[in-house]
mmCIF file of C-alpha atoms in Angstrom:
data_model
loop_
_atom_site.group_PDB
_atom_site.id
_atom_site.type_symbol
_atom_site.label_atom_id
_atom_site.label_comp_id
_atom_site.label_asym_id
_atom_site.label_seq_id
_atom_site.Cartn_x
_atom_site.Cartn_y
_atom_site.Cartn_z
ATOM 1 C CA UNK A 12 -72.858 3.464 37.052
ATOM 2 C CA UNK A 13 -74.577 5.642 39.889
ATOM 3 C CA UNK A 14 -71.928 8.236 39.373
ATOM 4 C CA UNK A 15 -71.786 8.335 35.364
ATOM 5 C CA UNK A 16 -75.905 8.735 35.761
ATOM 6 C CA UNK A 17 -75.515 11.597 38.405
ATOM 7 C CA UNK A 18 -73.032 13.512 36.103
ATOM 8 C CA UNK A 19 -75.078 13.325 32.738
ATOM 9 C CA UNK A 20 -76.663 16.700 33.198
ATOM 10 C CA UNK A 21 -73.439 18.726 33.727
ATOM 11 C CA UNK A 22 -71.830 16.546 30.545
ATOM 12 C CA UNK A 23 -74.969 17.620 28.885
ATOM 13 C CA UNK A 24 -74.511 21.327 29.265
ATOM 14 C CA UNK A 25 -71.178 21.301 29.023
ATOM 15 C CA UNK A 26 -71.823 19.903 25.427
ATOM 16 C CA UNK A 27 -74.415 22.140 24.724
ATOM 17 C CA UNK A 28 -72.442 25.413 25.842
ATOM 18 C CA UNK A 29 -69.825 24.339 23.531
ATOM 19 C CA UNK A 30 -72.172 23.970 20.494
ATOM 20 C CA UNK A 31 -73.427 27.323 20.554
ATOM 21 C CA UNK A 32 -70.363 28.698 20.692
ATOM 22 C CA UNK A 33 -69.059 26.910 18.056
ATOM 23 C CA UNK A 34 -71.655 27.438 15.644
ATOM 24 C CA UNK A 35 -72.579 31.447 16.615
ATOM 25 C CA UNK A 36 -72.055 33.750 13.546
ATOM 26 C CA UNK A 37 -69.932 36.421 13.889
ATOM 27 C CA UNK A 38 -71.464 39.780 13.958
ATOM 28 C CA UNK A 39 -70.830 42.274 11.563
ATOM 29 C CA UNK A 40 -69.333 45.748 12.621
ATOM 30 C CA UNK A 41 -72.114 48.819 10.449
ATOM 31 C CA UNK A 42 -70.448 50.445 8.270
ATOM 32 C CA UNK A 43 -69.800 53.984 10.001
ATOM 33 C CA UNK A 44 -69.303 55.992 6.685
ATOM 34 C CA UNK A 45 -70.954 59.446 5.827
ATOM 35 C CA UNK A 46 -68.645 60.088 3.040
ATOM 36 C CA UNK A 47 -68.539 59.379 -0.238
ATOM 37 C CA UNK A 48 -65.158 59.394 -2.598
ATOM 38 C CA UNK A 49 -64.038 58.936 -5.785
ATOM 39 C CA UNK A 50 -60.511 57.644 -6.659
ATOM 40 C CA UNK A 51 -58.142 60.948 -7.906
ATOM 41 C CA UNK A 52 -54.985 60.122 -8.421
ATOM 42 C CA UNK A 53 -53.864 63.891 -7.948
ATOM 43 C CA UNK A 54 -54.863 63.286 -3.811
ATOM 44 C CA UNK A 55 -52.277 61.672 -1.211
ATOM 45 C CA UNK A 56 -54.566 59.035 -0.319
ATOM 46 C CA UNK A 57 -56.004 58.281 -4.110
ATOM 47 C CA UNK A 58 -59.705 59.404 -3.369
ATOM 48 C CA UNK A 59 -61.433 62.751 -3.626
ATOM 49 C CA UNK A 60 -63.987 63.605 -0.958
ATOM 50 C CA UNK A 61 -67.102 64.119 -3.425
ATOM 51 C CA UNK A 62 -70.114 63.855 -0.857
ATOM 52 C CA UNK A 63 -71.376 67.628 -1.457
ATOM 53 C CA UNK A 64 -71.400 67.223 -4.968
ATOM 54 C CA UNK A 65 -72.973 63.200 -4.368
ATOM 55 C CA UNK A 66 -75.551 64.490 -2.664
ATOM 56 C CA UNK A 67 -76.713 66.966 -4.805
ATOM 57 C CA UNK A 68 -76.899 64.222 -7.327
ATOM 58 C CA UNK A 69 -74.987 66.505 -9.594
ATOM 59 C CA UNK A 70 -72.792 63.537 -11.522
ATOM 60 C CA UNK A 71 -72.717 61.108 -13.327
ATOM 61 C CA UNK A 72 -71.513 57.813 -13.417
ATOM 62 C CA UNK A 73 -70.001 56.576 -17.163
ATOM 63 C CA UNK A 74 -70.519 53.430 -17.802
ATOM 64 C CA UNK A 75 -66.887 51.693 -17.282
ATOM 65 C CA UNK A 76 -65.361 49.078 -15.398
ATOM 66 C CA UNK A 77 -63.814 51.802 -13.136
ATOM 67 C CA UNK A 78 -65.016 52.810 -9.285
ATOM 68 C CA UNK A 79 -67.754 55.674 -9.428
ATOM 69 C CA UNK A 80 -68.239 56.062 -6.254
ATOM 70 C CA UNK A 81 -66.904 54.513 -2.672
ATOM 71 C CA UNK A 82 -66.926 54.756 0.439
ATOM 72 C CA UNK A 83 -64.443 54.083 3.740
ATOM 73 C CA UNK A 84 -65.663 52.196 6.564
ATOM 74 C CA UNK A 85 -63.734 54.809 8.870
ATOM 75 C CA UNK A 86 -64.051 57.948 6.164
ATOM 76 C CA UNK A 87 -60.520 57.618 5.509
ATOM 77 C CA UNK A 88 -58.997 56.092 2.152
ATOM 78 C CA UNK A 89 -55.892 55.377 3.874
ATOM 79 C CA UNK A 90 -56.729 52.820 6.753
ATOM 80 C CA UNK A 91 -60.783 52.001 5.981
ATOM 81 C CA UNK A 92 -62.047 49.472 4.450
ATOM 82 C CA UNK A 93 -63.761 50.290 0.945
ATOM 83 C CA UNK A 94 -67.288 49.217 -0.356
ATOM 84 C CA UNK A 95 -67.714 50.234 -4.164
ATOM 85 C CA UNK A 96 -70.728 51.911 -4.094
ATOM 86 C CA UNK A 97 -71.651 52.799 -8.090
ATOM 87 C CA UNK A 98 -69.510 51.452 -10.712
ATOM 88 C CA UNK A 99 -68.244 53.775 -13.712
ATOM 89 C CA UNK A 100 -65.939 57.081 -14.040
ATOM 90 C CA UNK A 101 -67.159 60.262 -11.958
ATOM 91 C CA UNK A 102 -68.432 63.359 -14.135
ATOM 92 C CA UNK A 103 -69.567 66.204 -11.963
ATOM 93 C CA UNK A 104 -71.959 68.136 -13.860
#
């Protein structure tokens, strides 16, 4: 009984080091994006680089069910991972 007495403390952090690991959140990667697209289906990828024109603020955004505006985690349409920025069809004005 001695022994099982002597040992609690290490049984104790031994369950509380696996409790925080099994509850810690995950941690979100930041979005490393500075450009802005719109889909095209004339380009490769199906996006046209329209940041110039974004920020400006010379567009518009329809109001439609389509994507507006997007961007790539990774600027690239082909391998990053979108986030739908303004809903609608692009106009540049």
């Amino acid at each position: 009984m001695k022994k099982l007495i002597k040992r609690l403390p290490v049984l104790g952090l031994a369950l509380a080091a696996t409790a925080a690991f099994a509850f810690n959140m995950p941690i979100e990667e930041e979005s490393m994006a500075t450009r802005v697209w719109t889909p095209d289906a004339s380009q490769p990828d199906g996006y046209r680089d329209v940041t110039a024109i974004a920020e400006e603020g010379n567009y518009d955004c329809n109001l439609s069910s389509d994507e507006c505006l997007v961007e790539f985690s990774n600027d690239d349409p082909a391998s990053g991972t979108k986030t739908i920025l303004q809903d609608g069809e692009f106009e540049a004005q």
